[in-house]
Structures are given as C-alpha cells and as structure tokens.
Tab-separated table of C-alpha atoms and ligand atoms in Angstrom:
chain	number	residue	atom	x	y	z
O	1	UNK	CA	100.084	92.476	97.967
O	2	UNK	CA	96.901	91.610	95.721
O	3	UNK	CA	96.279	90.178	92.514
O	4	UNK	CA	98.218	90.111	89.501
O	5	UNK	CA	95.415	89.201	88.218
O	6	UNK	CA	92.697	90.814	85.681
O	7	UNK	CA	91.524	94.074	85.896
O	8	UNK	CA	88.001	93.292	86.549
O	9	UNK	CA	88.887	91.752	89.697
O	10	UNK	CA	90.929	94.371	90.905
O	11	UNK	CA	88.390	96.740	89.958
O	12	UNK	CA	85.713	95.282	92.080
O	13	UNK	CA	87.896	94.516	94.710
O	14	UNK	CA	88.761	98.582	94.472
O	15	UNK	CA	85.048	98.774	95.462
O	16	UNK	CA	85.208	96.800	98.110
O	17	UNK	CA	88.356	97.542	99.879
O	18	UNK	CA	89.164	101.298	99.406
O	19	UNK	CA	88.478	102.723	102.900
O	20	UNK	CA	89.146	105.898	104.070
O	21	UNK	CA	88.996	107.425	107.342
O	22	UNK	CA	90.589	106.757	109.849
O	23	UNK	CA	94.569	107.605	110.681
O	24	UNK	CA	96.374	104.543	112.485
O	25	UNK	CA	99.483	107.262	113.237
O	26	UNK	CA	98.500	109.798	114.904
O	27	UNK	CA	100.572	112.677	115.572
O	28	UNK	CA	102.518	112.856	118.275
O	29	UNK	CA	105.854	115.297	120.026
O	30	UNK	CA	108.944	114.013	120.667
O	31	UNK	CA	111.738	116.135	121.580
O	32	UNK	CA	112.882	117.991	124.696
O	33	UNK	CA	116.431	119.086	125.731
O	34	UNK	CA	119.706	117.704	125.299
O	35	UNK	CA	122.863	116.250	125.597
O	36	UNK	CA	125.327	115.534	122.862
O	37	UNK	CA	128.234	113.636	123.305
O	38	UNK	CA	131.009	113.239	120.708
O	39	UNK	CA	133.136	110.801	122.232
O	40	UNK	CA	134.947	107.940	122.144
O	41	UNK	CA	138.830	106.654	121.990
O	42	UNK	CA	139.625	109.537	120.097
O	43	UNK	CA	137.226	112.080	118.495
O	44	UNK	CA	140.492	112.772	116.096
O	45	UNK	CA	139.347	114.040	113.045
O	46	UNK	CA	135.782	115.464	113.907
O	47	UNK	CA	137.776	117.469	116.605
O	48	UNK	CA	141.290	118.511	117.312
O	49	UNK	CA	141.472	117.761	120.470
O	50	UNK	CA	144.263	119.423	122.637
O	51	UNK	CA	143.790	117.378	125.579
O	52	UNK	CA	144.428	113.410	125.424
O	53	UNK	CA	141.861	112.481	122.855
O	54	UNK	CA	141.277	109.342	125.209
O	55	UNK	CA	139.832	111.312	127.688
O	56	UNK	CA	136.498	111.011	125.623
O	57	UNK	CA	133.168	112.192	125.815
O	58	UNK	CA	133.775	115.913	125.049
O	59	UNK	CA	130.512	117.327	125.465
O	60	UNK	CA	127.878	119.425	125.008
O	61	UNK	CA	126.086	118.891	127.883
O	62	UNK	CA	123.463	120.588	129.449
O	63	UNK	CA	120.891	117.588	131.362
O	64	UNK	CA	118.987	120.145	132.741
O	65	UNK	CA	117.026	122.392	131.321
O	66	UNK	CA	118.407	125.536	132.240
O	67	UNK	CA	121.989	124.888	131.629
O	68	UNK	CA	123.252	124.801	128.107
O	69	UNK	CA	126.707	125.253	128.793
O	70	UNK	CA	129.088	123.809	126.861
O	71	UNK	CA	131.713	122.077	128.554
O	72	UNK	CA	134.849	121.925	126.876
O	73	UNK	CA	136.456	119.320	129.000
O	74	UNK	CA	138.075	118.431	125.787
O	75	UNK	CA	138.094	118.627	122.209
O	76	UNK	CA	134.927	119.712	120.863
O	77	UNK	CA	135.163	123.523	121.238
O	78	UNK	CA	138.898	123.499	119.734
O	79	UNK	CA	137.789	122.193	116.929
O	80	UNK	CA	138.781	124.181	113.436
O	81	UNK	CA	137.399	121.814	111.213
O	82	UNK	CA	133.935	121.655	112.510
O	83	UNK	CA	131.772	124.005	114.077
O	84	UNK	CA	130.328	122.105	117.065
O	85	UNK	CA	127.886	125.113	118.380
O	86	UNK	CA	125.032	124.478	121.187
O	87	UNK	CA	122.454	126.705	120.811
O	88	UNK	CA	119.510	127.318	122.866
O	89	UNK	CA	115.981	126.928	121.579
O	90	UNK	CA	113.256	127.261	123.647
O	91	UNK	CA	111.065	124.113	123.677
O	92	UNK	CA	108.706	123.074	126.616
O	93	UNK	CA	110.369	120.081	127.918
O	94	UNK	CA	107.978	117.643	127.233
O	95	UNK	CA	108.766	114.249	128.914
O	96	UNK	CA	112.255	113.126	128.259
O	97	UNK	CA	111.888	109.519	129.282
O	98	UNK	CA	109.559	108.331	126.668
O	99	UNK	CA	109.380	104.814	126.559
O	100	UNK	CA	109.757	102.868	123.113
O	101	UNK	CA	106.397	101.640	123.378
O	102	UNK	CA	104.270	104.970	123.259
O	103	UNK	CA	106.973	106.598	121.126
O	104	UNK	CA	106.120	103.668	118.884
O	105	UNK	CA	101.780	104.180	119.304
O	106	UNK	CA	101.715	107.367	118.983
O	107	UNK	CA	104.376	107.851	116.147
O	108	UNK	CA	104.615	111.066	114.716
O	109	UNK	CA	104.282	110.948	110.732
O	110	UNK	CA	106.814	113.716	110.096
O	111	UNK	CA	109.183	115.169	112.784
O	112	UNK	CA	107.797	117.779	114.896
O	113	UNK	CA	109.071	121.045	114.927
O	114	UNK	CA	109.889	121.260	118.519
O	115	UNK	CA	113.462	120.750	118.913
O	116	UNK	CA	115.382	119.843	122.291
O	117	UNK	CA	116.919	122.596	124.087
O	118	UNK	CA	120.361	122.285	123.372
O	119	UNK	CA	121.102	121.167	119.416
O	120	UNK	CA	124.704	120.741	118.741
O	121	UNK	CA	125.659	121.664	114.928
O	122	UNK	CA	128.006	120.306	112.566
O	123	UNK	CA	128.533	122.648	109.561
O	124	UNK	CA	131.773	121.888	107.694
O	125	UNK	CA	132.991	118.633	106.305
O	126	UNK	CA	133.912	116.133	108.501
O	127	UNK	CA	135.502	112.341	108.905
O	128	UNK	CA	134.946	109.979	111.601
O	129	UNK	CA	137.413	107.505	111.497
O	130	UNK	CA	136.968	104.133	111.981
O	131	UNK	CA	137.499	103.720	115.802
O	132	UNK	CA	135.752	107.137	116.603
O	133	UNK	CA	131.986	107.416	117.383
O	134	UNK	CA	129.588	110.167	117.551
O	135	UNK	CA	126.737	109.666	120.743
O	136	UNK	CA	123.829	111.792	120.274
O	137	UNK	CA	122.313	111.379	123.551
O	138	UNK	CA	118.689	111.288	124.651
O	139	UNK	CA	117.013	114.596	124.949
O	140	UNK	CA	119.963	116.596	122.482
O	141	UNK	CA	120.057	116.714	119.140
O	142	UNK	CA	122.698	116.909	116.172
O	143	UNK	CA	122.284	119.008	113.229
O	144	UNK	CA	124.053	118.226	110.127
O	145	UNK	CA	124.911	120.757	107.729
O	146	UNK	CA	127.598	118.976	105.774
O	147	UNK	CA	128.601	116.176	104.946
O	148	UNK	CA	130.079	113.771	107.317
O	149	UNK	CA	132.389	110.283	106.232
O	150	UNK	CA	131.272	107.959	108.688
O	151	UNK	CA	133.594	105.172	108.919
O	152	UNK	CA	132.676	105.048	112.689
O	153	UNK	CA	129.876	104.734	114.809
O	154	UNK	CA	127.250	107.120	115.010
O	155	UNK	CA	124.568	106.602	118.017
O	156	UNK	CA	121.337	107.864	117.948
O	157	UNK	CA	119.440	108.149	121.155
O	158	UNK	CA	118.418	111.678	120.814
O	159	UNK	CA	117.535	113.240	117.655
O	160	UNK	CA	119.938	113.885	114.135
O	161	UNK	CA	119.019	116.249	111.965
O	162	UNK	CA	120.033	116.316	108.317
O	163	UNK	CA	119.595	119.169	106.523
O	164	UNK	CA	119.051	119.104	102.715
O	165	UNK	CA	122.599	119.422	101.538
O	166	UNK	CA	123.922	117.061	103.766
O	167	UNK	CA	125.219	113.558	103.418
O	168	UNK	CA	126.164	110.616	105.480
O	169	UNK	CA	128.536	108.158	103.834
O	170	UNK	CA	131.028	105.811	104.326
O	171	UNK	CA	131.805	102.383	105.830
O	172	UNK	CA	130.839	102.713	109.431
O	173	UNK	CA	127.176	102.233	110.990
O	174	UNK	CA	124.512	104.762	111.866
O	175	UNK	CA	122.495	103.304	115.221
O	176	UNK	CA	119.030	103.750	115.761
O	177	UNK	CA	118.808	103.424	119.772
O	178	UNK	CA	114.684	104.071	119.337
O	179	UNK	CA	112.719	105.027	116.786
O	180	UNK	CA	113.556	105.907	112.794
O	181	UNK	CA	111.738	109.422	113.805
O	182	UNK	CA	114.601	110.458	115.479
O	183	UNK	CA	116.014	111.367	112.475
O	184	UNK	CA	114.832	113.792	110.372
O	185	UNK	CA	116.351	113.136	107.279
O	186	UNK	CA	116.281	115.761	104.551
O	187	UNK	CA	119.848	115.041	103.001
O	188	UNK	CA	121.127	111.766	101.898
O	189	UNK	CA	122.421	108.933	104.008
O	190	UNK	CA	124.335	106.457	102.494
O	191	UNK	CA	125.999	104.411	105.484
O	192	UNK	CA	124.547	101.741	106.638
O	193	UNK	CA	121.730	101.992	109.226
O	194	UNK	CA	121.530	99.505	112.218
O	195	UNK	CA	117.842	99.523	112.988
O	196	UNK	CA	116.779	98.897	116.617
O	197	UNK	CA	115.211	95.043	117.284
O	198	UNK	CA	111.391	94.671	116.670
O	199	UNK	CA	109.591	95.340	119.759
O	200	UNK	CA	105.894	93.645	120.145
O	201	UNK	CA	102.949	96.062	121.114
O	202	UNK	CA	99.492	94.143	122.130
O	203	UNK	CA	100.529	91.679	118.815
O	204	UNK	CA	101.826	94.200	116.602
O	205	UNK	CA	105.467	94.511	115.585
O	206	UNK	CA	107.260	97.335	115.222
O	207	UNK	CA	110.965	98.363	114.497
O	208	UNK	CA	111.951	101.535	115.113
O	209	UNK	CA	108.688	102.670	115.295
O	210	UNK	CA	107.735	101.506	111.696
O	211	UNK	CA	104.730	99.050	112.455
O	212	UNK	CA	105.183	95.674	110.401
O	213	UNK	CA	103.217	93.326	108.598
O	214	UNK	CA	104.879	90.723	106.489
O	215	UNK	CA	104.430	86.821	106.096
O	216	UNK	CA	106.403	86.498	109.220
O	217	UNK	CA	104.582	89.405	111.510
O	218	UNK	CA	101.182	89.006	111.193
O	219	UNK	CA	98.545	91.651	112.950
O	220	UNK	CA	96.281	90.643	115.415
O	221	UNK	CA	92.600	89.759	113.659
O	222	UNK	CA	90.842	93.054	115.021
O	223	UNK	CA	93.735	95.808	114.461
O	224	UNK	CA	92.890	98.235	111.467
O	225	UNK	CA	90.581	100.815	111.113
O	226	UNK	CA	90.835	102.433	108.157
O	227	UNK	CA	93.087	104.223	105.778
O	228	UNK	CA	95.673	105.878	107.128
O	229	UNK	CA	95.256	110.020	106.810
O	230	UNK	CA	98.292	110.609	106.249
O	231	UNK	CA	98.631	107.921	103.504
O	232	UNK	CA	95.558	109.737	101.520
O	233	UNK	CA	97.314	113.185	101.589
O	234	UNK	CA	100.296	111.795	100.430
O	235	UNK	CA	98.589	110.052	97.716
O	236	UNK	CA	96.646	113.506	97.292
O	237	UNK	CA	99.604	115.250	96.894
O	238	UNK	CA	101.469	113.085	94.283
O	239	UNK	CA	98.231	113.459	92.118
O	240	UNK	CA	98.977	117.139	92.289
O	241	UNK	CA	102.258	117.259	91.416
O	242	UNK	CA	102.411	114.695	88.964
O	243	UNK	CA	99.860	115.250	87.194
O	244	UNK	CA	98.803	111.390	87.102
O	245	UNK	CA	95.111	110.219	88.332
O	246	UNK	CA	96.939	107.528	90.741
O	247	UNK	CA	93.161	106.270	92.003
O	248	UNK	CA	94.042	104.352	94.807
O	249	UNK	CA	92.229	100.953	94.077
O	250	UNK	CA	92.568	98.703	97.127
O	251	UNK	CA	93.441	100.440	100.123
O	252	UNK	CA	92.410	99.225	104.061
O	253	UNK	CA	91.543	96.109	104.082
O	254	UNK	CA	89.934	94.433	107.191
O	255	UNK	CA	90.972	91.033	108.026
O	256	UNK	CA	87.897	89.982	107.596
O	257	UNK	CA	88.078	91.118	103.587
O	258	UNK	CA	91.298	89.679	103.373
O	259	UNK	CA	90.371	86.091	104.729
O	260	UNK	CA	88.066	86.546	101.609
O	261	UNK	CA	90.438	87.523	98.769
O	262	UNK	CA	92.719	85.086	100.286
O	263	UNK	CA	90.013	82.197	99.969
O	264	UNK	CA	89.288	82.758	96.767
O	265	UNK	CA	92.680	82.979	95.457
O	266	UNK	CA	93.059	79.987	97.066
O	267	UNK	CA	90.423	78.571	95.196
O	268	UNK	CA	91.051	79.175	92.198
O	269	UNK	CA	95.172	78.742	91.967
O	270	UNK	CA	96.082	76.549	95.430
O	271	UNK	CA	97.587	77.868	98.533
O	272	UNK	CA	100.840	77.712	97.226
O	273	UNK	CA	100.310	79.951	94.004
O	274	UNK	CA	98.324	82.047	96.073
O	275	UNK	CA	100.982	82.910	98.704
O	276	UNK	CA	102.871	84.449	96.029
O	277	UNK	CA	100.716	87.803	95.463
O	278	UNK	CA	97.994	87.237	98.095
O	279	UNK	CA	98.705	87.660	101.722
O	280	UNK	CA	97.478	85.030	103.989
O	281	UNK	CA	94.853	87.058	106.493
O	282	UNK	CA	96.558	89.024	108.786
O	283	UNK	CA	99.634	89.582	107.108
O	284	UNK	CA	98.703	91.688	104.268
O	285	UNK	CA	99.778	95.016	104.484
O	286	UNK	CA	96.441	96.714	103.972
O	287	UNK	CA	95.156	95.666	107.189
O	288	UNK	CA	97.656	98.275	108.305
O	289	UNK	CA	95.862	101.259	106.755
O	290	UNK	CA	99.205	102.238	105.308
O	291	UNK	CA	99.673	100.737	102.186
O	292	UNK	CA	97.849	101.165	98.781
O	293	UNK	CA	97.456	99.960	95.736
O	294	UNK	CA	97.554	102.308	92.995
O	295	UNK	CA	95.952	102.351	89.296
O	296	UNK	CA	96.882	98.740	88.224
O	297	UNK	CA	97.087	95.650	89.741
O	298	UNK	CA	98.671	94.202	86.246
O	299	UNK	CA	102.703	93.790	86.034
O	300	UNK	CA	102.136	95.703	82.829
O	301	UNK	CA	101.435	98.978	84.952
O	302	UNK	CA	105.066	98.984	85.324
O	303	UNK	CA	105.723	100.303	82.456
O	304	UNK	CA	103.545	103.040	82.096
O	305	UNK	CA	104.917	106.748	83.003
O	306	UNK	CA	102.907	107.000	85.904
O	307	UNK	CA	104.575	103.929	87.476
O	308	UNK	CA	108.080	105.358	86.611
O	309	UNK	CA	107.228	108.700	88.079
O	310	UNK	CA	105.589	106.905	91.403
O	311	UNK	CA	108.769	104.794	91.438
O	312	UNK	CA	111.155	107.390	91.363
O	313	UNK	CA	109.152	110.371	93.401
O	314	UNK	CA	107.311	108.189	96.127
O	315	UNK	CA	109.590	108.680	98.746
O	316	UNK	CA	109.179	112.521	98.437
O	317	UNK	CA	105.988	112.098	99.777
O	318	UNK	CA	106.866	109.417	102.295
O	319	UNK	CA	106.098	106.614	100.861
O	320	UNK	CA	107.620	103.414	99.120
O	321	UNK	CA	107.559	100.661	96.494
O	322	UNK	CA	107.023	98.093	99.217
O	323	UNK	CA	107.735	94.920	96.906
O	324	UNK	CA	110.621	95.792	94.725
O	325	UNK	CA	111.437	93.888	91.440
O	326	UNK	CA	115.097	92.596	92.519
O	327	UNK	CA	114.056	91.735	96.111
O	328	UNK	CA	111.237	89.082	95.453
O	329	UNK	CA	113.292	85.995	97.178
O	330	UNK	CA	113.291	88.639	100.732
O	331	UNK	CA	109.695	89.895	100.578
O	332	UNK	CA	107.984	87.013	99.450
O	333	UNK	CA	106.316	88.926	96.917
O	334	UNK	CA	106.377	89.494	93.316
O	335	UNK	CA	106.840	92.753	92.199
O	336	UNK	CA	104.216	95.456	92.829
O	337	UNK	CA	104.766	98.595	91.458
O	338	UNK	CA	101.395	99.888	92.571
O	339	UNK	CA	102.030	98.847	96.096
O	340	UNK	CA	102.524	101.816	98.174
O	341	UNK	CA	103.510	101.835	102.039
O	342	UNK	CA	103.417	104.976	103.742
O	343	UNK	CA	106.935	105.277	106.384
O	344	UNK	CA	106.863	109.174	106.646
O	345	UNK	CA	109.077	111.242	104.352
O	346	UNK	CA	112.384	111.272	106.256
O	347	UNK	CA	111.957	107.011	106.962
O	348	UNK	CA	111.015	106.768	103.203
O	349	UNK	CA	113.743	108.775	102.007
O	350	UNK	CA	116.174	106.682	104.512
O	351	UNK	CA	115.069	103.290	103.063
O	352	UNK	CA	114.641	104.998	99.401
O	353	UNK	CA	118.555	105.668	99.614
O	354	UNK	CA	119.328	102.551	101.238
O	355	UNK	CA	118.456	100.784	98.150
O	356	UNK	CA	117.208	98.359	100.115
O	357	UNK	CA	113.485	96.936	100.608
O	358	UNK	CA	111.907	97.043	103.863
O	359	UNK	CA	113.049	93.981	105.263
O	360	UNK	CA	116.537	94.547	104.756
O	361	UNK	CA	116.171	97.833	106.298
O	362	UNK	CA	114.427	96.731	109.117
O	363	UNK	CA	116.754	93.918	109.481
O	364	UNK	CA	113.468	91.575	109.639
O	365	UNK	CA	112.567	88.367	107.961
O	366	UNK	CA	110.574	88.519	105.292
E	401	ZN	ZN1	98.277	95.840	97.474
C-alpha cells in the first residue's frame, strides 16, 4: 500500500515512516475446560454408532472442571475407525466466557499452550459426511492428528488443534464462531472456512479477531502506536533463516503521516490514480502497525530471489503477501510483493493454504 514510484521516494519514505516499538497485539490467554460434541443427524462415518444415529450429540462432555467423564450416550466411544479420546490436562480454568470484544482486543498472536481441560483427539483418518457435523463446544478442544475429509460441517466454538501431519479437506465448511485464534493450525486446511461476521470495537473492525484496514474499513485517526513487536520479530527471523537482508523500508505510519503521503501522490497523479497505489488516510494497513514494506516498492522486486523467498515462506513466520498479483480487483491495490501483513502463524497458514486474499478469506469487501 505504498508507492510504485522510484527508489528515491521510497527511501525517503523509509526514513520517515519506519517506526518500531509498541506492539498492538498484546498476548492474552484463552482457553479453558471443555466439551466437545460430535453430533448431528448421523455421526456415521466419524463414529460408528451402535445406537440410533439420530440421537445425536454424542458427547465428550465435562462442562464443569472436575469431571472429564466421557458420556458415551451414543457413538463416540464405540468407534473403531477413529479414536476419540478425552484426556485431562491441567489448566487452571481461565474465565470461560470471554466476550468477543476482549478476545479481539487482546488477541494472542500465537496460540497459548494452556489447553482446555477436556481435549478430544482424532487419530485416524475420518470422513464427515455431507449431513454430518462436528461441533467443538466453547471451552473444549479437539486435536486432529490425522486427515479429515470434511463434507459436512465443523463448528469451532472452542479450540481446534490441527497438528502438522493433519489435514482437513473436502467440500464441507469449517465454521469459525469467534476467533481464528481458536484454531491452532500447523497442518493443512483446504476445506472452506466460514469467517465470523465483522465486529466493530472503538471504530476498529475485526473479523474473527483479525484487525481489518482496507478501502472499506477505515481506522480512527488516533489508532496505532508503532510497529508490532511480533511483526518485527517475524521479519528478524525471516532474515536469519533466509540470509536476505530484508530491510523494513516502511513500517508503521500514523494517520497524519499517511495524510501527507497521500496528498503528495494526489498532487502528482490525481486522486483517482493515487488511490490505486496509496491509501486514503485511515485506510492504510501501515497504520495498524501490522504491515511492513520490505526492501523495495518497485514492481521489479517481484523478480528477485528475496521476493520469491518471501512469497513462498512468509506465512511460516505469520505473515502474508497482502496484495497478490491475481487479486487486484478484490483488494483494490496493485500487486505489492513487498508488502507483508502479520496475522500470526496459524491464521497466516490458513490464509496461505486457502489461496485467497485477506478480503476473500474474511468474506469482506475490499
Ligand atoms: Zn505497504
């Protein structure tokens, strides 16, 4: 979201705009105890039920902290094709009813290690049929260690842990009720993910805990206080692992700074053209502190080995290339191989694996 102009301008901008310091995403804990329901009209292929499959909500339940008993009213336990185990992991019960607002305000950047008391596990490959559903209730967790062909629905109200070798594919939908941070994805998800509705808090829009700043969703004037610590750390790690220098030539930009930048480009190219490469004040992702321009804002950067490495690997560090070449019509911005956006490792992986740009992934307008 920056210039497509010459290096001189960019370098000057770098000096002006590079900020560093405060993080806008303080860590927070989320977790608790749990209840996982694998329910539905028929939990057939997941679980072979000895009883009538319509009784539904086969449950691994322990809503209260002490009992992690497995109620096997129906199907879960009898399954031979998938083992669903409930294990007890000590975790002090953090407040279990966390409102969405606090979840997004104090959004954890990486999933905390505290796990709900009651975790269910799926260790063998399973198929969730079209009319089936799995529901991970609030305060519960499901750990997937295998492949799931999801043709029905998977509702994530608690936590879903997708281990490295695990995969969720199929024609079904993974529904995120509250926050993308409820998913700890080290594996692969190619099934469609249904994002929660946008939530506005103090004039800032979040979708599933992901802060949004684009042409449609602007930030308040006073928002932002420096480059995110997590983003800075991610860039350092990428430098160390890749061997590329990857200087941040533009990091945090305040509303006031963006005002000047945009006014300059408008004076030069006219507002209509300026809007395709520079953000109207309040709509720049740089104001979030979660975005940075790396090395060069020239189109030729895309051809460099560094840019290729960045495009292929930045998700492993929690970032995405925010304005991809094939999504210009959706993001409203030209291809910016230098502009990365920090989302946290799990969410960045989900976005990366989806092949979608952030607007598509969050189901919002650009
Ligand atoms: Zn940028």
